[in-house]
Amino acid sequence: MKINILPKILNRGKSAGSCHTEDELSDNTGIAKVAIVGTPNVGKSVIFNRLTGRHATISNYPGTTVTMSRGKIKIADIEMEIVDTPGMYSLLPITEEERVARSILLEEKPNLVMHVVDGKNLGRMLPFTMQLIEAELNTLLVLNMMDETEAAGIEIDINELESQLGIPVVSTVATRSHGIDNLKIKIEEAFK
Ligand SMILES: Nc1nc2c(ncn2[C@@H]2O[C@H](COP(=O)(O)OP(=O)(O)O)[C@@H](O)[C@H]2O)c(=O)[nH]1
Ligand SMILES: [Mg+2]
């Protein structure tokens, strides 16, 4: 028995503190998973809706009162499930919402994490992007609210940001669907 259990423990990696086994944690559906994360009110749900359209289901995260949306989309023949996580400020959870968002990241092991930020407040939100990169999550940074960012006279050099962070960066105005097609291209590239 011990011989069978040991490899599972060794393979658990970053969720070593969890009571789940690798078999329980892995997604057996074979479908790719994308998680949308970020602080509240940055436009995560608008982006989720832009990507999934009407194909979404809202449910409680198991064992909690926290609601979340899941939707399925197909980008260039890749079928994927997108999860709109509750808002979170860092990987160190304080609220129940943050605990759920953290569980989704560390236990569901998404193939891609989209960190949505408000471009106006990029400086304040970048430390969380760094945490995601350090946690070795396949991360894509979405600079949303670029209409307000530009109106505030803030210019962001996307190429420079991409090379400094070493991850893809996309700018969007989700409410106007600006940048959503480019976002889909970057999502596709992130799976290659
Ligand atoms: N000006 C502007 N408002 C946006 C943009 N994206 C979202 N919003 C608005 O920001 C608010 C919060 O959006 P929501 O998707 O609920 O944020 P969430 O809490 O991150 O899921 C809503 O009133 C949206 O209409 C954007 O690109 N520009
Ligand atoms: Mg939301």
mmCIF file of C-alpha atoms and ligand atoms in Angstrom:
data_model
loop_
_atom_site.group_PDB
_atom_site.id
_atom_site.type_symbol
_atom_site.label_atom_id
_atom_site.label_comp_id
_atom_site.label_asym_id
_atom_site.label_seq_id
_atom_site.Cartn_x
_atom_site.Cartn_y
_atom_site.Cartn_z
ATOM 1 C CA MET A 1 0.000 0.000 0.000
ATOM 2 C CA LYS A 2 2.683 2.492 0.954
ATOM 3 C CA ILE A 3 4.411 2.029 -2.383
ATOM 4 C CA ASN A 4 1.215 3.003 -4.213
ATOM 5 C CA ILE A 5 0.551 6.086 -2.119
ATOM 6 C CA LEU A 6 4.075 7.526 -2.209
ATOM 7 C CA PRO A 7 4.212 8.560 -5.887
ATOM 8 C CA LYS A 8 0.913 10.394 -5.473
ATOM 9 C CA ILE A 9 2.284 12.429 -2.590
ATOM 10 C CA LEU A 10 5.479 13.185 -4.506
ATOM 11 C CA ASN A 11 3.508 14.296 -7.562
ATOM 12 C CA ARG A 12 1.266 16.651 -5.671
ATOM 13 C CA GLY A 13 3.675 19.548 -6.061
ATOM 14 C CA LYS A 14 2.274 22.905 -4.995
ATOM 15 C CA SER A 15 -0.881 21.553 -3.413
ATOM 16 C CA ALA A 16 1.101 19.386 -1.007
ATOM 17 C CA GLY A 17 -0.842 20.910 1.902
ATOM 18 C CA SER A 18 -4.125 19.709 0.478
ATOM 19 C CA CYS A 19 -5.871 16.498 1.530
ATOM 20 C CA HIS A 20 -6.731 15.582 -2.068
ATOM 21 C CA THR A 21 -4.850 13.001 -4.099
ATOM 22 C CA GLU A 22 -3.466 13.658 -7.562
ATOM 23 C CA ASP A 23 -6.298 11.582 -9.085
ATOM 24 C CA GLU A 24 -8.951 13.754 -7.443
ATOM 25 C CA LEU A 25 -7.205 16.948 -8.484
ATOM 26 C CA SER A 26 -6.608 16.209 -12.137
ATOM 27 C CA ASP A 27 -9.264 17.041 -14.668
ATOM 28 C CA ASN A 28 -10.379 13.757 -16.154
ATOM 29 C CA THR A 29 -12.513 15.354 -18.855
ATOM 30 C CA GLY A 30 -9.391 16.066 -20.916
ATOM 31 C CA ILE A 31 -10.672 19.570 -21.590
ATOM 32 C CA ALA A 32 -8.291 22.508 -21.296
ATOM 33 C CA LYS A 33 -9.008 24.905 -18.468
ATOM 34 C CA VAL A 34 -8.563 28.680 -18.360
ATOM 35 C CA ALA A 35 -9.018 30.638 -15.105
ATOM 36 C CA ILE A 36 -9.733 34.382 -15.042
ATOM 37 C CA VAL A 37 -8.303 36.015 -11.914
ATOM 38 C CA GLY A 38 -7.848 39.522 -10.562
ATOM 39 C CA THR A 39 -9.134 41.989 -7.995
ATOM 40 C CA PRO A 40 -12.850 42.889 -7.923
ATOM 41 C CA ASN A 41 -14.177 45.399 -10.497
ATOM 42 C CA VAL A 42 -11.447 45.123 -13.115
ATOM 43 C CA GLY A 43 -13.787 43.647 -15.747
ATOM 44 C CA LYS A 44 -13.243 39.885 -15.269
ATOM 45 C CA SER A 45 -16.919 39.028 -15.729
ATOM 46 C CA VAL A 46 -17.332 41.266 -18.788
ATOM 47 C CA ILE A 47 -14.322 39.518 -20.379
ATOM 48 C CA PHE A 48 -15.730 36.120 -19.349
ATOM 49 C CA ASN A 49 -19.047 36.994 -21.040
ATOM 50 C CA ARG A 50 -17.310 38.297 -24.154
ATOM 51 C CA LEU A 51 -15.428 35.004 -24.471
ATOM 52 C CA THR A 52 -18.202 32.572 -23.583
ATOM 53 C CA GLY A 53 -21.336 34.349 -24.837
ATOM 54 C CA ARG A 54 -24.406 32.653 -23.416
ATOM 55 C CA HIS A 55 -22.807 29.301 -22.709
ATOM 56 C CA ALA A 56 -22.171 29.672 -18.991
ATOM 57 C CA THR A 57 -23.320 27.946 -15.838
ATOM 58 C CA ILE A 58 -23.329 29.589 -12.432
ATOM 59 C CA SER A 59 -22.811 27.415 -9.363
ATOM 60 C CA ASN A 60 -21.618 27.463 -5.791
ATOM 61 C CA TYR A 61 -18.040 26.374 -5.261
ATOM 62 C CA PRO A 62 -18.378 23.031 -3.383
ATOM 63 C CA GLY A 63 -18.791 23.503 0.348
ATOM 64 C CA THR A 64 -19.042 27.289 0.171
ATOM 65 C CA THR A 65 -21.574 30.061 -0.467
ATOM 66 C CA VAL A 66 -19.290 31.561 -3.109
ATOM 67 C CA THR A 67 -20.790 31.605 -6.611
ATOM 68 C CA MET A 68 -18.736 31.308 -9.754
ATOM 69 C CA SER A 69 -19.336 30.952 -13.484
ATOM 70 C CA ARG A 70 -17.977 28.327 -15.828
ATOM 71 C CA GLY A 71 -18.333 28.353 -19.589
ATOM 72 C CA LYS A 72 -17.078 26.375 -22.540
ATOM 73 C CA ILE A 73 -15.587 27.813 -25.708
ATOM 74 C CA LYS A 74 -13.626 26.582 -28.670
ATOM 75 C CA ILE A 75 -10.696 28.594 -29.954
ATOM 76 C CA ALA A 76 -8.982 27.184 -33.050
ATOM 77 C CA ASP A 77 -10.136 23.607 -32.436
ATOM 78 C CA ILE A 78 -9.095 23.702 -28.781
ATOM 79 C CA GLU A 79 -12.092 23.093 -26.537
ATOM 80 C CA MET A 80 -11.671 24.817 -23.204
ATOM 81 C CA GLU A 81 -13.530 25.527 -20.020
ATOM 82 C CA ILE A 82 -13.263 29.091 -18.738
ATOM 83 C CA VAL A 83 -13.731 29.796 -15.037
ATOM 84 C CA ASP A 84 -14.614 33.290 -13.802
ATOM 85 C CA THR A 85 -13.099 33.210 -10.314
ATOM 86 C CA PRO A 86 -14.156 35.425 -7.391
ATOM 87 C CA GLY A 87 -11.966 38.500 -6.898
ATOM 88 C CA MET A 88 -8.623 38.055 -5.166
ATOM 89 C CA TYR A 89 -5.807 40.411 -4.189
ATOM 90 C CA SER A 90 -2.991 37.899 -3.734
ATOM 91 C CA LEU A 91 -2.293 34.195 -3.408
ATOM 92 C CA LEU A 92 -2.510 34.586 0.383
ATOM 93 C CA PRO A 93 -6.261 34.281 1.000
ATOM 94 C CA ILE A 94 -8.099 36.324 3.629
ATOM 95 C CA THR A 95 -11.743 36.146 2.533
ATOM 96 C CA GLU A 96 -13.769 33.065 1.576
ATOM 97 C CA GLU A 97 -13.856 34.391 -2.016
ATOM 98 C CA GLU A 98 -10.063 34.522 -2.074
ATOM 99 C CA ARG A 99 -9.814 31.005 -0.662
ATOM 100 C CA VAL A 100 -12.072 29.728 -3.442
ATOM 101 C CA ALA A 101 -10.082 31.603 -6.117
ATOM 102 C CA ARG A 102 -6.843 30.181 -4.691
ATOM 103 C CA SER A 103 -8.290 26.640 -4.622
ATOM 104 C CA ILE A 104 -9.268 26.931 -8.268
ATOM 105 C CA LEU A 105 -5.703 27.940 -9.152
ATOM 106 C CA LEU A 106 -3.828 25.412 -7.066
ATOM 107 C CA GLU A 107 -6.187 22.438 -7.095
ATOM 108 C CA GLU A 108 -7.877 22.613 -10.493
ATOM 109 C CA LYS A 109 -4.506 23.417 -12.085
ATOM 110 C CA PRO A 110 -5.709 25.483 -15.053
ATOM 111 C CA ASN A 111 -3.638 25.247 -18.231
ATOM 112 C CA LEU A 112 -3.766 29.030 -18.475
ATOM 113 C CA VAL A 113 -4.380 31.842 -15.967
ATOM 114 C CA MET A 114 -5.603 35.177 -17.311
ATOM 115 C CA HIS A 115 -4.735 37.932 -14.847
ATOM 116 C CA VAL A 116 -7.085 40.831 -15.584
ATOM 117 C CA VAL A 117 -5.970 44.238 -14.293
ATOM 118 C CA ASP A 118 -7.227 47.795 -14.517
ATOM 119 C CA GLY A 119 -4.638 49.524 -16.725
ATOM 120 C CA LYS A 120 -4.947 52.707 -14.626
ATOM 121 C CA ASN A 121 -3.738 50.824 -11.582
ATOM 122 C CA LEU A 122 -1.170 48.581 -13.251
ATOM 123 C CA GLY A 123 1.580 49.417 -10.743
ATOM 124 C CA ARG A 124 -0.545 48.287 -7.803
ATOM 125 C CA MET A 125 -1.674 45.100 -9.553
ATOM 126 C CA LEU A 126 1.633 43.883 -10.981
ATOM 127 C CA PRO A 127 2.864 42.303 -7.719
ATOM 128 C CA PHE A 128 0.041 39.756 -8.045
ATOM 129 C CA THR A 129 1.086 39.031 -11.638
ATOM 130 C CA MET A 130 4.582 38.328 -10.289
ATOM 131 C CA GLN A 131 3.133 35.963 -7.661
ATOM 132 C CA LEU A 132 1.320 34.002 -10.364
ATOM 133 C CA ILE A 133 4.504 33.757 -12.452
ATOM 134 C CA GLU A 134 6.504 32.690 -9.393
ATOM 135 C CA ALA A 135 3.893 30.018 -8.639
ATOM 136 C CA GLU A 136 4.772 28.679 -12.117
ATOM 137 C CA LEU A 137 1.269 29.211 -13.452
ATOM 138 C CA ASN A 138 1.055 29.709 -17.210
ATOM 139 C CA THR A 139 0.022 33.364 -17.012
ATOM 140 C CA LEU A 140 -1.357 35.873 -19.529
ATOM 141 C CA LEU A 141 -1.754 39.507 -18.448
ATOM 142 C CA VAL A 142 -4.839 41.396 -19.641
ATOM 143 C CA LEU A 143 -4.673 45.181 -19.337
ATOM 144 C CA ASN A 144 -8.359 46.077 -19.293
ATOM 145 C CA MET A 145 -10.057 49.482 -19.004
ATOM 146 C CA MET A 146 -7.612 50.899 -21.515
ATOM 147 C CA ASP A 147 -10.226 53.576 -22.424
ATOM 148 C CA GLU A 148 -9.997 55.014 -18.907
ATOM 149 C CA THR A 149 -6.241 54.422 -18.816
ATOM 150 C CA GLU A 150 -5.732 56.468 -21.974
ATOM 151 C CA ALA A 151 -8.164 59.157 -20.779
ATOM 152 C CA ALA A 152 -6.042 59.438 -17.626
ATOM 153 C CA GLY A 153 -3.000 60.110 -19.833
ATOM 154 C CA ILE A 154 -1.268 56.856 -18.842
ATOM 155 C CA GLU A 155 0.774 55.215 -21.608
ATOM 156 C CA ILE A 156 1.826 51.596 -21.318
ATOM 157 C CA ASP A 157 4.514 50.051 -23.531
ATOM 158 C CA ILE A 158 3.007 46.582 -24.081
ATOM 159 C CA ASN A 159 6.106 45.154 -25.826
ATOM 160 C CA GLU A 160 8.399 46.353 -23.028
ATOM 161 C CA LEU A 161 6.036 44.907 -20.412
ATOM 162 C CA GLU A 162 5.972 41.561 -22.252
ATOM 163 C CA SER A 163 9.746 41.348 -22.377
ATOM 164 C CA GLN A 164 10.187 42.468 -18.747
ATOM 165 C CA LEU A 165 7.643 39.954 -17.437
ATOM 166 C CA GLY A 166 8.339 37.204 -19.959
ATOM 167 C CA ILE A 167 4.621 36.553 -20.480
ATOM 168 C CA PRO A 168 2.079 37.640 -23.131
ATOM 169 C CA VAL A 169 0.242 40.922 -22.478
ATOM 170 C CA VAL A 170 -3.016 42.012 -24.163
ATOM 171 C CA SER A 171 -4.832 45.345 -23.863
ATOM 172 C CA THR A 172 -8.637 45.452 -23.912
ATOM 173 C CA VAL A 173 -11.690 47.624 -23.442
ATOM 174 C CA ALA A 174 -14.003 44.758 -22.537
ATOM 175 C CA THR A 175 -17.211 46.812 -22.464
ATOM 176 C CA ARG A 176 -16.637 47.743 -26.117
ATOM 177 C CA SER A 177 -15.217 44.343 -27.131
ATOM 178 C CA HIS A 178 -11.942 46.018 -28.084
ATOM 179 C CA GLY A 179 -8.988 43.626 -28.002
ATOM 180 C CA ILE A 180 -11.131 40.505 -27.502
ATOM 181 C CA ASP A 181 -10.139 38.980 -30.882
ATOM 182 C CA ASN A 182 -6.485 39.623 -30.062
ATOM 183 C CA LEU A 183 -7.052 38.067 -26.631
ATOM 184 C CA LYS A 184 -8.385 34.908 -28.319
ATOM 185 C CA ILE A 185 -5.256 34.758 -30.500
ATOM 186 C CA LYS A 186 -3.037 35.082 -27.409
ATOM 187 C CA ILE A 187 -5.032 32.369 -25.620
ATOM 188 C CA GLU A 188 -4.527 30.083 -28.619
ATOM 189 C CA GLU A 189 -0.786 30.848 -28.687
ATOM 190 C CA ALA A 190 -0.520 30.149 -24.969
ATOM 191 C CA PHE A 191 -1.648 26.568 -25.647
ATOM 192 C CA LYS A 192 1.025 25.927 -28.286
HETATM 193 N N1 LIG B 1 -14.714 51.944 -18.841
HETATM 194 C C1 LIG B 1 -14.652 50.610 -18.792
HETATM 195 N N2 LIG B 1 -15.433 49.938 -17.920
HETATM 196 C C2 LIG B 1 -15.320 48.587 -17.890
HETATM 197 C C3 LIG B 1 -14.424 47.865 -18.728
HETATM 198 N N3 LIG B 1 -14.542 46.539 -18.444
HETATM 199 C C4 LIG B 1 -15.470 46.443 -17.483
HETATM 200 N N4 LIG B 1 -15.950 47.665 -17.136
HETATM 201 C C5 LIG B 1 -16.964 47.971 -16.109
HETATM 202 O O1 LIG B 1 -16.371 47.746 -14.844
HETATM 203 C C6 LIG B 1 -17.334 47.255 -13.910
HETATM 204 C C7 LIG B 1 -16.856 45.946 -13.287
HETATM 205 O O2 LIG B 1 -16.848 44.930 -14.282
HETATM 206 P P1 LIG B 1 -16.967 43.393 -13.863
HETATM 207 O O3 LIG B 1 -16.779 42.582 -15.103
HETATM 208 O O4 LIG B 1 -18.193 43.133 -13.080
HETATM 209 O O5 LIG B 1 -15.693 43.263 -12.900
HETATM 210 P P2 LIG B 1 -15.211 42.002 -12.043
HETATM 211 O O6 LIG B 1 -15.562 42.291 -10.624
HETATM 212 O O7 LIG B 1 -13.723 41.984 -12.228
HETATM 213 O O8 LIG B 1 -15.875 40.764 -12.576
HETATM 214 C C8 LIG B 1 -18.641 47.119 -14.687
HETATM 215 O O9 LIG B 1 -19.422 48.259 -14.445
HETATM 216 C C9 LIG B 1 -18.184 47.063 -16.131
HETATM 217 O O10 LIG B 1 -19.160 47.541 -17.037
HETATM 218 C C10 LIG B 1 -13.597 48.626 -19.644
HETATM 219 O O11 LIG B 1 -12.765 48.098 -20.383
HETATM 220 N N5 LIG B 1 -13.754 49.986 -19.616
HETATM 221 MG MG MG B 2 -17.097 39.420 -11.566
#
